[in-house]
XYZ file of C-alpha atoms in Angstrom:
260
model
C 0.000 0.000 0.000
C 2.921 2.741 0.312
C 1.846 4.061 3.543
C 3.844 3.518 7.149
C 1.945 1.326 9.559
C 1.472 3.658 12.407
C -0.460 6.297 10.451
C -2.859 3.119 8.923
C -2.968 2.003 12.872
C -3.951 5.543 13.205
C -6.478 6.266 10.390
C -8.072 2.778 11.712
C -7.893 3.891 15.195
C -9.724 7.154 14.628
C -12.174 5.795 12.223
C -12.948 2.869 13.892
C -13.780 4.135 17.312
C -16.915 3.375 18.874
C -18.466 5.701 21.609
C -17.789 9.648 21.005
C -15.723 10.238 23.774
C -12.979 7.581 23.301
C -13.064 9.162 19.140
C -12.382 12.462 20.535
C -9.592 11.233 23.312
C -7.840 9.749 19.932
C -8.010 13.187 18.285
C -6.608 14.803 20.949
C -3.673 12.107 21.140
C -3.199 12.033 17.214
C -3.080 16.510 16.830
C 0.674 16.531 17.893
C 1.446 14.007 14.814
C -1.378 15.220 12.230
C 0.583 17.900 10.980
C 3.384 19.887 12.053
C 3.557 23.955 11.120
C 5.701 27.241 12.366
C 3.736 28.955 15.607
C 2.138 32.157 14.701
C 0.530 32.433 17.561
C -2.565 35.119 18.360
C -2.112 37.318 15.039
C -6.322 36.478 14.016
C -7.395 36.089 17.501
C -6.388 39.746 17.997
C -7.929 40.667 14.587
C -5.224 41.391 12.663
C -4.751 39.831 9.371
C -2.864 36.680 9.932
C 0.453 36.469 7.647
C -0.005 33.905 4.315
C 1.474 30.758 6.178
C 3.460 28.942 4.195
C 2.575 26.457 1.554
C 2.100 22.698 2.106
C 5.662 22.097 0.477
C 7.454 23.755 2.647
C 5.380 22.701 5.999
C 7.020 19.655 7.672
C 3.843 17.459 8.012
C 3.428 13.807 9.042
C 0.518 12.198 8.858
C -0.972 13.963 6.492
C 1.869 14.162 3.705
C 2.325 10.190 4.161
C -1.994 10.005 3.391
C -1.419 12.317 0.258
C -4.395 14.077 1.600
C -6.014 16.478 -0.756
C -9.592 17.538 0.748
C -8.664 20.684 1.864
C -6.913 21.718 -0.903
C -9.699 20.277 -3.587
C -12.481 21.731 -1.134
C -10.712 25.238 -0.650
C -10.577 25.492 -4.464
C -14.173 24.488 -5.186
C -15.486 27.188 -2.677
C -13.582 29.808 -4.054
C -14.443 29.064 -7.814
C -18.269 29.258 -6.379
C -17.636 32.374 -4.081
C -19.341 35.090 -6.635
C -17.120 37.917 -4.949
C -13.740 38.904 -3.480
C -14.232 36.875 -0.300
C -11.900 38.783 2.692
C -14.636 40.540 3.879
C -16.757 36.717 4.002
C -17.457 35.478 7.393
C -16.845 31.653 7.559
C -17.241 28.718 9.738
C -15.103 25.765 9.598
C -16.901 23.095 11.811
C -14.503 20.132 12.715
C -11.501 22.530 11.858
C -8.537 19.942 13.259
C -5.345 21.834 13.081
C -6.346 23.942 10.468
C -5.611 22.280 7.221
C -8.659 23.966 5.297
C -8.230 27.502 6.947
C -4.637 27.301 5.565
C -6.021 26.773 1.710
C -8.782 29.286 2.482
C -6.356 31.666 3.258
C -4.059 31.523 -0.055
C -7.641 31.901 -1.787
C -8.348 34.945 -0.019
C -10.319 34.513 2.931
C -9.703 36.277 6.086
C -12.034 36.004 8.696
C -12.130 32.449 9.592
C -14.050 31.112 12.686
C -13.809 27.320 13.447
C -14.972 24.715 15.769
C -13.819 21.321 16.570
C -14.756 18.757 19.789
C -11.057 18.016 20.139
C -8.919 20.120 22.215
C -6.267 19.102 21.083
C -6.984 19.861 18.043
C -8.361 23.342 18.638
C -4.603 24.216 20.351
C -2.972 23.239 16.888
C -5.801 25.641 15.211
C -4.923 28.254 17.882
C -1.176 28.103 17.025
C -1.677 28.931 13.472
C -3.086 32.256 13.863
C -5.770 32.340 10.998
C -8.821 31.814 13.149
C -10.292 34.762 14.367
C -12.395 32.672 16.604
C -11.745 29.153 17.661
C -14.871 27.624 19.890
C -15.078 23.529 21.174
C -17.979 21.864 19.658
C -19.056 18.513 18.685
C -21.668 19.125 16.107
C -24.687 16.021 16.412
C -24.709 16.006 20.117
C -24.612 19.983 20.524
C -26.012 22.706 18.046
C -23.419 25.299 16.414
C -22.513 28.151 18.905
C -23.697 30.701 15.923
C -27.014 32.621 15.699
C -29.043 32.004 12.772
C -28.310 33.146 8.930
C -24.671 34.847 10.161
C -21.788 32.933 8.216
C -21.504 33.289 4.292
C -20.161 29.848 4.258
C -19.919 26.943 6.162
C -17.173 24.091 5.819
C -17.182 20.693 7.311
C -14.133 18.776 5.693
C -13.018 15.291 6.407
C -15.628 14.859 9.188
C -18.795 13.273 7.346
C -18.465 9.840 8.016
C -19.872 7.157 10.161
C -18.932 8.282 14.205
C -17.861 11.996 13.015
C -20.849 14.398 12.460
C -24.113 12.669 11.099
C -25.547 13.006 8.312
C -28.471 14.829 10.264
C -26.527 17.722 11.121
C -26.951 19.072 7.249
C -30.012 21.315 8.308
C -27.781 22.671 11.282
C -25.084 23.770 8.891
C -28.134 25.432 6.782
C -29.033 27.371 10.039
C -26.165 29.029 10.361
C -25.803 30.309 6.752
C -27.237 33.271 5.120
C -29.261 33.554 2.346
C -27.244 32.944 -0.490
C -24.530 31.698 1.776
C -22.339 28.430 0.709
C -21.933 25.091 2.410
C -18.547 22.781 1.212
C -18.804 19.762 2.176
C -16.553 16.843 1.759
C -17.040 12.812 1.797
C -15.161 9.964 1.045
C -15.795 6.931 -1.475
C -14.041 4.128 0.006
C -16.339 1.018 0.509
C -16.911 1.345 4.540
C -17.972 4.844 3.965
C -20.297 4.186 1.034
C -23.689 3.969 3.317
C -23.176 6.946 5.224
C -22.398 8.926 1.628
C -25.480 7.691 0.493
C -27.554 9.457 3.959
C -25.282 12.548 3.918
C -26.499 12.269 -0.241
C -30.157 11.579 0.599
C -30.330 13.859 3.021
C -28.962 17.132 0.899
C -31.257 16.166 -1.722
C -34.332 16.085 0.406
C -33.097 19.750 1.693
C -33.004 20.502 -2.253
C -36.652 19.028 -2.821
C -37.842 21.243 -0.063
C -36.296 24.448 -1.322
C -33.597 25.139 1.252
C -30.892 25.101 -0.993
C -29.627 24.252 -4.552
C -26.961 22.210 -5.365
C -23.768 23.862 -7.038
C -20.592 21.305 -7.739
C -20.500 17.921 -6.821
C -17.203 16.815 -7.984
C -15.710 13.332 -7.714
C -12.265 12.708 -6.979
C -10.204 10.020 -8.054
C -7.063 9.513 -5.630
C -8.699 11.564 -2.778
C -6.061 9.494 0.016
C -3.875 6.891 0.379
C -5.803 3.623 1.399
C -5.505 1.905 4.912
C -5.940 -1.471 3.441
C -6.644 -3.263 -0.044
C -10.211 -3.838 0.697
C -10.709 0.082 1.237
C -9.033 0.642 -2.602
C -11.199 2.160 -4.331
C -10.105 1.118 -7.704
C -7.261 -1.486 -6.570
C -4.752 1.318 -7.072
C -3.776 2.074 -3.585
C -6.337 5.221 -3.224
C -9.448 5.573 -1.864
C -11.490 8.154 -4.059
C -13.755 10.990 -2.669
C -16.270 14.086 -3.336
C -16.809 18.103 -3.022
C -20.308 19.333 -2.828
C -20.860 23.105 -3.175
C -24.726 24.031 -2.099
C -26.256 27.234 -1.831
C -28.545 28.231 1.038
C -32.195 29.638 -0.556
C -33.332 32.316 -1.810
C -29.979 33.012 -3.619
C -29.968 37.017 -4.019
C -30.448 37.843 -7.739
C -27.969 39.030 -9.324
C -27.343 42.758 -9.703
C -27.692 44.726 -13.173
C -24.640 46.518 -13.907
């Protein structure tokens, strides 16, 4: 498979977890090896504009170089193609943020004011230490609602967190609440065979939200080698990868768009 036996042990660990507490107590353990970036510490927390960090090639990371993961990158990308202005001014929410991977690619694309949550602490500390968050809060979206009123981001993120344990499928409508009018959500999945069912929910479920007017569906891109595979039977294709998808959707009504 090409990839080191203690980050499989830990992908399997993490994803294999049963009750929510003894998930979140292997976050915690796995933040110091997830990825590994320069302290900036405090430079968004006291609302200054954080400094571009540096890109992924330069970055020593661990875990995540050795799992080739690109969600963050492909999700950041798709967001920005969608955004329909200059977005520094955009207010966003990155629910399950980790250490910050997708506030790092949101950055190079232009966004500034970054808020994120995540029911790891140890997780939020790496977040904190990167200084692109103006607000870092803990919560474990399913079990608690967003600690946002209603309609006040212009987009919403959840990446690498919608899968069976993480945040359910159910928690679509809670991401909705959150989000103006007009307002994106990214969301990201994987492919890979023990994932499959819970796509298919998360799938259902936006679609219903679609059939009911609450939003319309903008990108839904499939991804080929999305990560490196734990294990042959989790190949997607037989070719070491697991593949995965970015969905763009757009919270109703969508503003119409000004004459000029």
């Amino acid at each position: 498979m090409g990839l080191p036996a203690g980050v499989a042990g830990r992908v399997a660990a993490v994803h294999g977890a049963g009750a929510l507490p003894e998930r979140l107590r292997l976050y915690d353990g796995w933040a110091a090896r997830y990825e590994q970036v320069p302290a900036n510490r405090g430079a968004g927390d006291r609302g200054r504009p954080a400094p571009l960090p540096p890109p992924l090639s330069a970055v020593s990371l661990q875990d995540v170089a050795a799992l080739e993961y690109r969600a963050p990158r492909l999700a950041a990308a798709a967001l920005a193609f969608a955004f329909p202005a200059p977005p520094a001014g955009a207010r966003l929410l990155d629910v399950a943020c980790g250490t910050g991977l997708v506030a790092r690619e949101l950055h190079r694309h232009g966004f500034r004011c970054m808020h994120g949550v995540d029911g790891s602490a140890g997780m939020l500390e790496r977040a904190r230490s990167t200084g692109l968050y103006r607000q870092l809060q803990p919560c474990t979206l399913g079990p608690e609602p967003l600690p946002a009123p209603a309609e006040y981001y212009d987009a919403v993120t959840v990446v690498g967190a919608l899968g069976p344990g993480q945040v359910p499928s159910t928690a679509v409508p809670e991401l909705l609440r959150v989000t103006k009018p007009g307002g994106f959500l990214c969301l990201t999945t994987r492919s890979n065979p023990s994932n499959l069912g819970y796509k298919a929910e998360l799938e259902a479920m936006l679609e219903g939200l679609v059939g009911q007017g609450a939003c319309q569906k903008v990108l839904a891109q499939e991804v080929g080698r999305w990560e490196k595979a734990t294990s042959e039977e989790e190949s997607t294709q037989g070719n070491g990868y697991i593949s995965g998808v970015v969905y763009i959707y757009r919270k109703c009504p969508v503003p119409p768009l000004e004459e000029g």
